[in-house]
mmCIF file of C-alpha atoms in Angstrom:
data_model
loop_
_atom_site.group_PDB
_atom_site.id
_atom_site.type_symbol
_atom_site.label_atom_id
_atom_site.label_comp_id
_atom_site.label_asym_id
_atom_site.label_seq_id
_atom_site.Cartn_x
_atom_site.Cartn_y
_atom_site.Cartn_z
ATOM 1 C CA ALA A 1 122.405 45.289 50.846
ATOM 2 C CA MET A 2 119.498 48.240 52.332
ATOM 3 C CA LEU A 3 122.638 49.465 53.689
ATOM 4 C CA ILE A 4 124.004 50.070 50.073
ATOM 5 C CA PRO A 5 122.108 52.925 48.917
ATOM 6 C CA ILE A 6 122.126 54.696 52.542
ATOM 7 C CA VAL A 7 126.671 54.756 52.317
ATOM 8 C CA GLY A 8 126.489 55.342 48.962
ATOM 9 C CA GLY A 9 124.305 58.514 49.031
ATOM 10 C CA VAL A 10 126.362 59.783 51.969
ATOM 11 C CA GLY A 11 128.685 59.133 49.500
ATOM 12 C CA ILE A 12 127.442 60.748 46.409
ATOM 13 C CA ALA A 13 126.655 63.812 48.844
ATOM 14 C CA CYS A 14 130.640 64.369 49.375
ATOM 15 C CA ILE A 15 131.371 64.771 45.643
ATOM 16 C CA LYS A 16 132.119 68.033 45.074
ATOM 17 C CA GLU A 17 131.362 69.549 41.454
ATOM 18 C CA GLY A 18 134.814 70.147 40.066
ATOM 19 C CA LYS A 19 136.762 69.102 42.772
ATOM 20 C CA GLY A 20 136.106 65.188 43.536
ATOM 21 C CA VAL A 21 135.714 63.741 46.721
ATOM 22 C CA ASP A 22 136.195 66.760 48.802
ATOM 23 C CA ILE A 23 136.721 65.329 52.264
ATOM 24 C CA ASN A 24 138.645 65.579 55.274
ATOM 25 C CA TYR A 25 140.127 62.037 55.875
ATOM 26 C CA THR A 26 141.436 62.802 59.277
ATOM 27 C CA ALA A 27 137.875 63.782 60.228
ATOM 28 C CA PHE A 28 136.616 60.865 58.580
ATOM 29 C CA ALA A 29 138.887 58.535 60.180
ATOM 30 C CA TRP A 30 138.289 59.743 63.624
ATOM 31 C CA ALA A 31 134.427 60.223 62.582
ATOM 32 C CA SER A 32 134.165 56.206 61.494
ATOM 33 C CA VAL A 33 136.101 55.412 64.924
ATOM 34 C CA ALA A 34 133.782 57.332 66.592
ATOM 35 C CA ASN A 35 130.568 55.527 64.911
ATOM 36 C CA LEU A 36 132.310 51.814 65.134
ATOM 37 C CA ALA A 37 132.998 52.687 68.967
ATOM 38 C CA ALA A 38 129.033 53.635 69.229
ATOM 39 C CA ALA A 39 128.011 50.521 67.356
ATOM 40 C CA ILE A 40 129.917 48.381 70.080
ATOM 41 C CA LYS A 41 128.774 50.427 72.623
ATOM 42 C CA GLY A 42 124.650 49.357 71.391
ATOM 43 C CA LYS A 43 125.564 45.866 70.741
ATOM 44 C CA VAL A 44 127.520 45.483 73.577
ATOM 45 C CA GLY A 45 124.836 47.461 76.148
ATOM 46 C CA GLY A 46 121.566 45.963 74.438
ATOM 47 C CA SER A 47 123.349 42.150 75.152
ATOM 48 C CA VAL A 48 123.821 43.630 78.918
ATOM 49 C CA THR A 49 120.207 44.885 79.118
ATOM 50 C CA LYS A 50 118.677 41.592 77.803
ATOM 51 C CA ALA A 51 120.882 39.937 79.796
ATOM 52 C CA LEU A 52 120.088 41.610 83.242
ATOM 53 C CA LYS A 53 116.234 42.606 82.612
ATOM 54 C CA GLY A 54 115.642 39.223 83.703
ATOM 55 C CA ASP A 55 117.449 39.186 87.099
ATOM 56 C CA LYS A 56 114.254 41.640 88.963
ATOM 57 C CA SER A 57 116.925 42.020 92.138
ATOM 58 C CA LYS A 58 119.994 44.229 90.075
ATOM 59 C CA ASN A 59 117.628 46.564 88.463
ATOM 60 C CA MET A 60 119.871 46.679 85.698
ATOM 61 C CA ASP A 61 117.222 48.021 82.607
ATOM 62 C CA SER A 62 118.523 50.261 80.193
ATOM 63 C CA ALA A 63 118.566 53.395 81.387
ATOM 64 C CA ASN A 64 120.497 51.601 84.681
ATOM 65 C CA VAL A 65 123.134 49.854 82.188
ATOM 66 C CA TYR A 66 123.583 53.021 80.155
ATOM 67 C CA ALA A 67 124.406 55.240 83.065
ATOM 68 C CA VAL A 68 127.127 52.614 84.495
ATOM 69 C CA MET A 69 128.880 52.239 81.255
ATOM 70 C CA ASN A 70 129.201 55.988 81.285
ATOM 71 C CA ILE A 71 130.405 56.164 84.592
ATOM 72 C CA ILE A 72 133.095 53.596 83.475
ATOM 73 C CA SER A 73 133.393 55.344 80.136
ATOM 74 C CA PHE A 74 134.298 58.789 82.260
ATOM 75 C CA LEU A 75 136.784 56.941 84.560
ATOM 76 C CA PHE A 76 138.763 55.850 81.921
ATOM 77 C CA THR A 77 138.608 59.315 79.676
ATOM 78 C CA VAL A 78 139.166 61.877 82.239
ATOM 79 C CA PRO A 79 142.943 60.804 83.072
ATOM 80 C CA MET A 80 143.789 60.767 78.808
ATOM 81 C CA VAL A 81 142.077 63.929 78.610
ATOM 82 C CA VAL A 82 143.617 65.881 81.736
ATOM 83 C CA ILE A 83 147.465 64.497 80.152
ATOM 84 C CA ALA A 84 146.426 65.635 76.590
ATOM 85 C CA GLU A 85 144.887 68.717 77.418
ATOM 86 C CA MET A 86 146.541 69.694 80.568
ATOM 87 C CA SER A 87 149.246 72.406 79.053
ATOM 88 C CA THR A 88 146.691 74.595 77.275
ATOM 89 C CA LEU A 89 143.837 74.046 79.785
ATOM 90 C CA GLN A 90 144.358 76.506 82.350
ATOM 91 C CA GLU A 91 145.037 78.554 79.513
ATOM 92 C CA GLU A 92 141.959 78.208 76.861
ATOM 93 C CA TRP A 93 139.759 78.418 80.010
ATOM 94 C CA ASP A 94 140.668 82.100 80.632
ATOM 95 C CA LYS A 95 140.251 82.983 77.221
ATOM 96 C CA ALA A 96 136.818 81.478 77.160
ATOM 97 C CA CYS A 97 135.581 82.964 80.376
ATOM 98 C CA ASP A 98 136.545 86.647 79.367
ATOM 99 C CA GLU A 99 134.594 86.299 75.999
ATOM 100 C CA HIS A 100 131.506 84.443 77.396
ATOM 101 C CA GLY A 101 131.988 85.020 81.538
ATOM 102 C CA ALA A 102 132.228 81.862 84.002
ATOM 103 C CA GLN A 103 128.741 82.092 84.679
ATOM 104 C CA ALA A 104 127.680 81.253 81.448
ATOM 105 C CA LEU A 105 130.465 79.203 80.765
ATOM 106 C CA ILE A 106 129.755 76.566 83.307
ATOM 107 C CA MET A 107 125.730 77.145 82.970
ATOM 108 C CA ASN A 108 126.493 75.784 78.741
ATOM 109 C CA ILE A 109 128.809 73.168 79.846
ATOM 110 C CA VAL A 110 126.192 71.698 82.282
ATOM 111 C CA LEU A 111 123.232 72.172 79.961
ATOM 112 C CA SER A 112 124.942 70.870 77.017
ATOM 113 C CA GLY A 113 126.435 67.653 79.369
ATOM 114 C CA PHE A 114 122.608 67.222 80.572
ATOM 115 C CA PHE A 115 121.140 67.276 77.470
ATOM 116 C CA PHE A 116 123.286 65.158 75.528
ATOM 117 C CA TYR A 117 123.213 62.699 78.946
ATOM 118 C CA VAL A 118 119.395 62.293 78.323
ATOM 119 C CA TYR A 119 119.595 62.473 74.754
ATOM 120 C CA ASN A 120 121.910 59.137 74.389
ATOM 121 C CA GLU A 121 120.010 57.224 77.158
ATOM 122 C CA PHE A 122 117.161 57.354 75.122
ATOM 123 C CA ALA A 123 119.218 56.307 72.348
ATOM 124 C CA PHE A 124 120.594 53.899 74.224
ATOM 125 C CA ALA A 125 116.529 52.149 75.340
ATOM 126 C CA PHE A 126 115.883 52.344 71.501
ATOM 127 C CA THR A 127 118.625 50.787 70.940
ATOM 128 C CA ALA A 128 118.035 47.907 73.750
ATOM 129 C CA SER A 129 114.563 47.315 71.970
ATOM 130 C CA VAL A 130 115.281 47.555 68.125
ATOM 131 C CA GLY A 131 118.978 46.332 67.563
ATOM 132 C CA ALA A 132 122.029 48.316 66.836
ATOM 133 C CA VAL A 133 122.188 48.160 62.996
ATOM 134 C CA THR A 134 118.519 49.649 62.802
ATOM 135 C CA SER A 135 119.451 52.430 65.389
ATOM 136 C CA SER A 136 122.861 52.768 63.425
ATOM 137 C CA VAL A 137 120.879 53.267 59.769
ATOM 138 C CA LEU A 138 118.059 55.359 62.042
ATOM 139 C CA ASN A 139 120.617 57.681 63.168
ATOM 140 C CA THR A 140 122.227 57.902 59.869
ATOM 141 C CA ALA A 141 118.534 59.098 58.345
ATOM 142 C CA LYS A 142 118.834 61.853 61.321
ATOM 143 C CA ARG A 143 122.286 63.279 60.493
ATOM 144 C CA VAL A 144 121.270 63.600 56.686
ATOM 145 C CA ILE A 145 117.539 64.961 57.615
ATOM 146 C CA ILE A 146 119.486 67.509 59.552
ATOM 147 C CA ILE A 147 121.884 68.736 56.905
ATOM 148 C CA VAL A 148 119.278 69.507 54.901
ATOM 149 C CA VAL A 149 117.156 70.867 56.908
ATOM 150 C CA SER A 150 119.853 73.198 58.066
ATOM 151 C CA SER A 151 120.269 74.036 54.776
ATOM 152 C CA ILE A 152 116.708 74.869 54.727
ATOM 153 C CA VAL A 153 116.858 77.254 58.131
ATOM 154 C CA PHE A 154 119.736 78.810 57.232
ATOM 155 C CA VAL A 155 119.198 79.543 53.557
ATOM 156 C CA GLU A 156 122.613 77.594 52.542
ATOM 157 C CA PRO A 157 122.425 76.190 48.833
ATOM 158 C CA MET A 158 123.072 72.984 48.510
ATOM 159 C CA GLU A 159 125.211 71.224 45.610
ATOM 160 C CA ARG A 160 122.957 68.945 42.865
ATOM 161 C CA ASN A 161 125.444 65.944 44.517
ATOM 162 C CA THR A 162 124.527 66.887 47.995
ATOM 163 C CA VAL A 163 120.630 67.195 47.045
ATOM 164 C CA ILE A 164 121.115 63.595 45.155
ATOM 165 C CA GLY A 165 123.068 61.855 47.360
ATOM 166 C CA SER A 166 120.752 62.746 50.718
ATOM 167 C CA ALA A 167 117.564 61.844 48.537
ATOM 168 C CA ILE A 168 119.466 58.718 48.398
ATOM 169 C CA ALA A 169 120.086 58.072 51.052
ATOM 170 C CA ILE A 170 116.747 59.166 53.188
ATOM 171 C CA GLY A 171 115.069 56.341 50.370
ATOM 172 C CA GLY A 172 117.675 53.753 51.166
ATOM 173 C CA THR A 173 116.944 54.240 54.845
ATOM 174 C CA PHE A 174 112.955 54.364 53.959
ATOM 175 C CA ALA A 175 113.474 50.914 52.265
ATOM 176 C CA TYR A 176 115.571 49.678 55.071
ATOM 177 C CA SER A 177 112.495 50.657 57.293
ATOM 178 C CA LEU A 178 109.948 48.620 55.080
ATOM 179 C CA ALA A 179 112.436 45.959 54.403
ATOM 180 C CA SER A 180 112.850 45.160 58.145
ATOM 181 C CA LYS A 181 108.990 45.873 59.217
ATOM 182 C CA LYS A 182 108.401 42.342 57.168
ATOM 183 C CA ALA A 183 107.210 39.896 59.747
ATOM 184 C CA ALA A 184 109.594 37.428 60.052
ATOM 185 C CA PRO A 185 108.732 33.462 59.487
ATOM 186 C CA LYS A 186 106.766 32.198 62.037
ATOM 187 C CA LYS A 187 108.671 29.371 63.204
ATOM 188 C CA LYS A 188 107.107 25.560 63.640
ATOM 189 C CA THR A 189 106.253 24.330 66.599
ATOM 190 C CA ALA A 190 106.888 20.068 66.840
#
């Protein structure tokens, strides 16, 4: 029930005044698939981490489980990327090198990959600790907060619906965090 204000707030923020719902449905579909995959990764990863933590001989804490999952993902993804992008890869690489220089391009790719990995390793460890639903809710709140802060930093005016929807989503996230902090009922021991 606490997810309703979060999802509703994001929905309201998508409504453009005078235009109705103005979203790119293809982008929305792929973002939904990405969110589903992230939730599955978090759930499976958390379960695997908890199952393997008990066996000290395997040395599989959340960081190692995340690393192994990334290696497997890399091995499955690279062939698909090569097949889908090979026809334009050289041309696009040359354009990017001409515009930015090869050294700067490689440095940005390496740094981007490194920081993405570190961020996601921490997020994976967090998800293993708190659970997939809590992590997903907080991730949604993070996105809304980033939109609001970006609007302030870049002096980009926000429409009324965006402000209202963002406030509802942030409020829903706050309510969810308060509700999830309530102590679980103690089990009676026989």
